[in-house]
Amino acid sequence: MSVMKRLSLIFRSKANNALDKMEDPRETLDYSYQRQLELLQKVRRGVADVATSRKRVELQINQIEAQARKLEEQGRKALGVGREDLAREALTRRGSLQTQIADLRVQHDNLQAEEEKLTTASHRLQAKVDSFRTRKETIKATYTAAEAQTRINEAFSGISEEMGDVGLAIQRAEDKTASMQARAGAIDELLASGALDDFSGQRGDDIQAELDRMGGGNDVELEIARMKAELGQGPAPQGAITPGPAQHQQQPQYQQQHQQPQQQPESNQTQQLRQPGEGL
């Protein structure tokens, strides 16, 4: 195959593919129906023309027959007055008119037969056009329903161009939202750890932040231990930090303060047993 033939084949195939994409079956059917209506109109116009010609021939036949009858009457009158030559002339003309009438009757018969054929063809074409119109509307309705169903299915599956764009926009929005949330969480963690400074408030202390974090957990444990001690389910809670020497020195004073209320009743009882005026 030569290069030109291959190029011609490729061009025709590309053009055919482009035309297939551009073609709408509904528009093609409407155009075909319009052409059939135009053809039917031409056939009807032909029937009307043939009928007009037939009617004109009938009028000519009637006129010639009237002239033939008039010549016959003139021939009789000529014979009545003894003018045989005039009678012969009138009859001769009448014979010529009879020949014309015969020819016109043949034309009339032909036109009438042609008119009947065209009328029959017009009826058949009318029935065909009506059938095509019904089928056309059925095909158009089926195609429209199939097209709508296809678009609905594409919308549900997300493969349509419009829904694909919407899906991509949603995906981009979700990705951007997730990125912003991750960035906000990372910044919060960095601010809490002291890696970043909060310029809107006081500068953070990493040691204090760690102690606050540990203290938050110890407070919960101390509260649970205190509740268990109140319910008699465990010993009294102890501090999260081991007490130093200063606290050990203050512990006896704390015990003396708690033991003084127990010794106070004995002192009061001894004072009540002493008599007034006795020495101390």
Short mmCIF file of C-alpha atoms in Angstrom, two decimals:
data_model
loop_
_atom_site.label_atom_id
_atom_site.label_comp_id
_atom_site.label_asym_id
_atom_site.label_seq_id
_atom_site.Cartn_x
_atom_site.Cartn_y
_atom_site.Cartn_z
CA MET A 1 0.00 0.00 0.00
CA SER A 2 1.39 3.36 -1.01
CA VAL A 3 1.88 6.26 1.35
CA MET A 4 -0.93 8.30 -0.24
CA LYS A 5 -3.41 5.45 0.09
CA ARG A 6 -2.46 4.97 3.75
CA LEU A 7 -2.83 8.68 4.41
CA SER A 8 -6.19 8.68 2.66
CA LEU A 9 -7.33 5.67 4.70
CA ILE A 10 -6.17 7.26 7.96
CA PHE A 11 -7.86 10.54 7.10
CA ARG A 12 -11.14 8.80 6.23
CA SER A 13 -11.05 6.71 9.42
CA LYS A 14 -10.34 9.79 11.55
CA ALA A 15 -13.08 11.75 9.83
CA ASN A 16 -15.52 8.87 10.24
CA ASN A 17 -14.70 8.60 13.94
CA ALA A 18 -15.13 12.36 14.41
CA LEU A 19 -18.46 12.27 12.57
CA ASP A 20 -19.66 9.36 14.71
CA LYS A 21 -18.92 11.39 17.84
CA MET A 22 -20.65 14.47 16.44
CA GLU A 23 -23.68 12.61 15.07
CA ASP A 24 -26.86 12.59 17.13
CA PRO A 25 -29.22 9.75 16.09
CA ARG A 26 -32.24 11.85 17.03
CA GLU A 27 -31.21 14.64 14.68
CA THR A 28 -30.49 12.13 11.91
CA LEU A 29 -33.93 10.58 12.31
CA ASP A 30 -35.59 13.98 12.26
CA TYR A 31 -33.70 14.89 9.10
CA SER A 32 -34.70 11.62 7.41
CA TYR A 33 -38.32 12.18 8.38
CA GLN A 34 -38.15 15.70 6.96
CA ARG A 35 -36.79 14.35 3.69
CA GLN A 36 -39.58 11.80 3.49
CA LEU A 37 -42.13 14.53 4.08
CA GLU A 38 -40.58 16.54 1.27
CA LEU A 39 -40.74 13.50 -1.04
CA LEU A 40 -44.36 12.91 -0.08
CA GLN A 41 -45.10 16.54 -0.82
CA LYS A 42 -43.52 16.18 -4.27
CA VAL A 43 -45.60 13.07 -4.98
CA ARG A 44 -48.77 14.85 -3.93
CA ARG A 45 -47.82 17.81 -6.11
CA GLY A 46 -47.30 15.40 -9.00
CA VAL A 47 -50.72 13.87 -8.40
CA ALA A 48 -52.23 17.35 -8.44
CA ASP A 49 -50.40 18.21 -11.69
CA VAL A 50 -51.58 15.03 -13.39
CA ALA A 51 -55.12 15.59 -12.17
CA THR A 52 -54.97 19.15 -13.53
CA SER A 53 -53.78 17.90 -16.92
CA ARG A 54 -56.52 15.27 -16.98
CA LYS A 55 -59.11 17.90 -16.17
CA ARG A 56 -57.79 20.15 -18.94
CA VAL A 57 -58.06 17.31 -21.45
CA GLU A 58 -61.61 16.67 -20.32
CA LEU A 59 -62.46 20.32 -20.94
CA GLN A 60 -60.90 20.16 -24.40
CA ILE A 61 -62.89 17.02 -25.20
CA ASN A 62 -66.08 18.69 -24.08
CA GLN A 63 -65.34 21.77 -26.19
CA ILE A 64 -64.49 19.74 -29.31
CA GLU A 65 -67.56 17.57 -28.82
CA ALA A 66 -69.65 20.74 -28.64
CA GLN A 67 -68.06 21.98 -31.89
CA ALA A 68 -68.71 18.59 -33.52
CA ARG A 69 -72.35 18.71 -32.54
CA LYS A 70 -72.61 22.26 -33.92
CA LEU A 71 -71.09 21.19 -37.26
CA GLU A 72 -73.52 18.31 -37.44
CA GLU A 73 -76.41 20.71 -36.96
CA GLN A 74 -74.99 23.04 -39.61
CA GLY A 75 -74.69 20.14 -42.06
CA ARG A 76 -78.32 19.20 -41.52
CA LYS A 77 -79.41 22.80 -42.07
CA ALA A 78 -77.31 23.03 -45.26
CA LEU A 79 -78.96 19.87 -46.60
CA GLY A 80 -82.31 21.36 -45.67
CA VAL A 81 -81.75 24.42 -47.80
CA GLY A 82 -80.22 22.41 -50.66
CA ARG A 83 -76.60 23.27 -49.99
CA GLU A 84 -75.00 19.87 -50.15
CA ASP A 85 -71.54 21.34 -50.54
CA LEU A 86 -71.86 23.16 -47.21
CA ALA A 87 -73.21 20.04 -45.59
CA ARG A 88 -70.21 18.04 -46.92
CA GLU A 89 -67.78 20.67 -45.58
CA ALA A 90 -69.44 20.68 -42.17
CA LEU A 91 -69.32 16.89 -41.96
CA THR A 92 -65.67 16.89 -43.04
CA ARG A 93 -64.76 19.29 -40.25
CA ARG A 94 -66.84 17.21 -37.85
CA GLY A 95 -64.79 14.10 -38.82
CA SER A 96 -61.55 15.94 -38.08
CA LEU A 97 -62.89 16.93 -34.69
CA GLN A 98 -63.85 13.34 -33.99
CA THR A 99 -60.22 12.33 -34.62
CA GLN A 100 -59.01 14.95 -32.14
CA ILE A 101 -61.56 13.77 -29.61
CA ALA A 102 -60.30 10.19 -29.97
CA ASP A 103 -56.70 11.31 -29.43
CA LEU A 104 -57.71 13.39 -26.43
CA ARG A 105 -59.59 10.46 -24.94
CA VAL A 106 -56.45 8.36 -25.24
CA GLN A 107 -54.46 11.08 -23.46
CA HIS A 108 -57.22 11.33 -20.87
CA ASP A 109 -57.07 7.62 -20.20
CA ASN A 110 -53.28 7.73 -19.87
CA LEU A 111 -53.42 10.67 -17.51
CA GLN A 112 -56.11 9.00 -15.46
CA ALA A 113 -54.00 5.83 -15.18
CA GLU A 114 -50.95 7.89 -14.21
CA GLU A 115 -53.01 9.74 -11.66
CA GLU A 116 -54.19 6.48 -10.13
CA LYS A 117 -50.61 5.21 -9.93
CA LEU A 118 -49.41 8.39 -8.28
CA THR A 119 -52.34 8.35 -5.89
CA THR A 120 -51.54 4.75 -4.91
CA ALA A 121 -47.85 5.65 -4.49
CA SER A 122 -48.83 8.66 -2.43
CA HIS A 123 -50.94 6.50 -0.13
CA ARG A 124 -48.14 3.98 0.26
CA LEU A 125 -45.61 6.70 0.90
CA GLN A 126 -47.95 8.31 3.41
CA ALA A 127 -48.28 4.99 5.27
CA LYS A 128 -44.49 4.57 5.17
CA VAL A 129 -43.94 8.09 6.49
CA ASP A 130 -46.45 7.53 9.28
CA SER A 131 -44.78 4.24 10.21
CA PHE A 132 -41.36 5.87 10.09
CA ARG A 133 -42.59 8.74 12.26
CA THR A 134 -43.89 6.30 14.89
CA ARG A 135 -40.67 4.30 14.81
CA LYS A 136 -38.63 7.50 14.88
CA GLU A 137 -40.37 8.75 18.01
CA THR A 138 -39.95 5.34 19.65
CA ILE A 139 -36.23 5.24 18.83
CA LYS A 140 -35.76 8.83 20.02
CA ALA A 141 -37.55 8.10 23.30
CA THR A 142 -35.50 4.91 23.81
CA TYR A 143 -32.26 6.73 22.99
CA THR A 144 -33.11 9.60 25.33
CA ALA A 145 -33.95 7.17 28.14
CA ALA A 146 -30.74 5.21 27.55
CA GLU A 147 -28.72 8.42 27.50
CA ALA A 148 -30.30 9.58 30.76
CA GLN A 149 -29.71 6.17 32.35
CA THR A 150 -26.09 6.23 31.21
CA ARG A 151 -25.55 9.67 32.71
CA ILE A 152 -27.18 8.57 35.98
CA ASN A 153 -25.00 5.46 36.14
CA GLU A 154 -21.90 7.53 35.36
CA ALA A 155 -22.86 9.99 38.08
CA PHE A 156 -23.33 7.16 40.60
CA SER A 157 -20.08 5.50 39.62
CA GLY A 158 -18.22 8.83 39.51
CA ILE A 159 -16.77 8.29 36.03
CA SER A 160 -18.62 11.15 34.36
CA GLU A 161 -16.66 14.31 33.59
CA GLU A 162 -18.76 16.55 35.85
CA MET A 163 -18.78 14.15 38.79
CA GLY A 164 -15.09 13.43 38.22
CA ASP A 165 -14.31 17.12 38.63
CA VAL A 166 -16.47 17.26 41.74
CA GLY A 167 -14.74 14.18 43.15
CA LEU A 168 -11.32 15.66 42.51
CA ALA A 169 -12.36 18.92 44.19
CA ILE A 170 -13.63 17.01 47.23
CA GLN A 171 -10.44 14.96 47.36
CA ARG A 172 -8.30 18.10 47.19
CA ALA A 173 -10.38 19.74 49.94
CA GLU A 174 -10.06 16.65 52.16
CA ASP A 175 -6.30 16.44 51.57
CA LYS A 176 -5.85 20.13 52.33
CA THR A 177 -8.00 19.84 55.47
CA ALA A 178 -5.99 16.84 56.69
CA SER A 179 -2.74 18.70 56.01
CA MET A 180 -3.92 21.75 57.95
CA GLN A 181 -5.08 19.58 60.86
CA ALA A 182 -1.73 17.78 60.94
CA ARG A 183 0.13 21.10 60.84
CA ALA A 184 -2.01 22.52 63.65
CA GLY A 185 -1.43 19.40 65.77
CA ALA A 186 2.32 19.51 65.15
CA ILE A 187 2.49 23.19 66.11
CA ASP A 188 0.53 22.49 69.32
CA GLU A 189 2.93 19.69 70.24
CA LEU A 190 5.94 21.89 69.52
CA LEU A 191 4.51 24.72 71.63
CA ALA A 192 3.76 22.31 74.47
CA SER A 193 7.26 20.83 74.35
CA GLY A 194 8.90 24.25 74.25
CA ALA A 195 10.51 23.72 70.85
CA LEU A 196 8.60 26.78 69.64
CA ASP A 197 7.98 30.00 71.54
CA ASP A 198 4.49 31.38 71.98
CA PHE A 199 4.93 35.11 71.22
CA SER A 200 1.34 35.84 72.19
CA GLY A 201 2.04 35.05 75.88
CA GLN A 202 4.84 34.34 78.34
CA ARG A 203 7.78 32.29 77.22
CA GLY A 204 7.38 28.65 78.16
CA ASP A 205 9.67 26.66 80.45
CA ASP A 206 10.38 23.12 79.31
CA ILE A 207 11.23 21.90 82.85
CA GLN A 208 8.06 23.37 84.30
CA ALA A 209 6.04 21.96 81.40
CA GLU A 210 7.44 18.49 82.09
CA LEU A 211 6.75 18.83 85.84
CA ASP A 212 3.20 19.98 85.09
CA ARG A 213 2.69 17.01 82.81
CA MET A 214 3.99 14.59 85.46
CA GLY A 215 2.07 16.36 88.19
CA GLY A 216 -1.17 16.02 86.26
CA GLY A 217 -0.83 12.25 86.26
CA ASN A 218 0.29 12.12 89.92
CA ASP A 219 -2.71 14.16 91.05
CA VAL A 220 -5.05 11.55 89.62
CA GLU A 221 -3.15 8.71 91.28
CA LEU A 222 -3.10 10.57 94.62
CA GLU A 223 -6.84 11.22 94.41
CA ILE A 224 -7.51 7.53 93.76
CA ALA A 225 -5.24 6.52 96.69
CA ARG A 226 -7.03 9.01 98.96
CA MET A 227 -10.42 7.61 98.05
CA LYS A 228 -9.20 4.06 98.71
CA ALA A 229 -7.89 5.17 102.14
CA GLU A 230 -11.26 6.74 103.00
CA LEU A 231 -13.02 3.53 102.02
CA GLY A 232 -10.56 1.41 104.00
CA GLN A 233 -9.21 -0.33 100.91
CA GLY A 234 -5.61 0.80 101.19
CA PRO A 235 -3.03 2.88 103.07
CA ALA A 236 -3.04 6.66 103.15
CA PRO A 237 -1.63 8.29 99.99
CA GLN A 238 1.93 9.44 99.83
CA GLY A 239 3.36 12.37 97.84
CA ALA A 240 4.68 11.78 94.34
CA ILE A 241 8.04 13.37 95.36
CA THR A 242 10.09 11.71 98.15
CA PRO A 243 10.10 14.01 101.24
CA GLY A 244 13.49 15.62 102.04
CA PRO A 245 15.23 16.21 105.43
CA ALA A 246 13.20 19.30 106.16
CA GLN A 247 10.03 17.33 105.80
CA HIS A 248 11.36 14.58 108.10
CA GLN A 249 12.03 17.19 110.76
CA GLN A 250 8.56 18.64 110.48
CA GLN A 251 6.89 15.21 110.73
CA PRO A 252 7.16 14.89 114.56
CA GLN A 253 5.59 18.31 114.98
CA TYR A 254 2.76 17.17 112.75
CA GLN A 255 2.33 14.06 114.94
CA GLN A 256 2.44 16.17 118.15
CA GLN A 257 -0.26 18.42 116.78
CA HIS A 258 -2.42 15.40 116.15
CA GLN A 259 -1.64 13.84 119.57
CA GLN A 260 -2.39 16.98 121.62
CA PRO A 261 -6.16 16.71 121.33
CA GLN A 262 -5.92 13.18 122.87
CA GLN A 263 -3.94 14.42 125.98
CA GLN A 264 -6.09 17.50 126.58
CA PRO A 265 -8.99 15.64 128.20
CA GLU A 266 -6.66 14.14 130.85
CA SER A 267 -5.38 17.60 131.84
CA ASN A 268 -8.87 18.94 132.20
CA GLN A 269 -9.93 15.99 134.35
CA THR A 270 -6.99 16.52 136.70
CA GLN A 271 -7.91 20.18 137.11
CA GLN A 272 -11.46 19.20 137.99
CA LEU A 273 -10.27 16.81 140.75
CA ARG A 274 -8.21 19.50 142.47
CA GLN A 275 -9.90 21.43 145.18
CA PRO A 276 -10.08 25.15 145.14
CA GLY A 277 -7.22 26.75 147.01
CA GLU A 278 -4.85 23.83 146.51
CA GLY A 279 -1.45 24.62 145.23
CA LEU A 280 -0.30 23.67 141.89
#
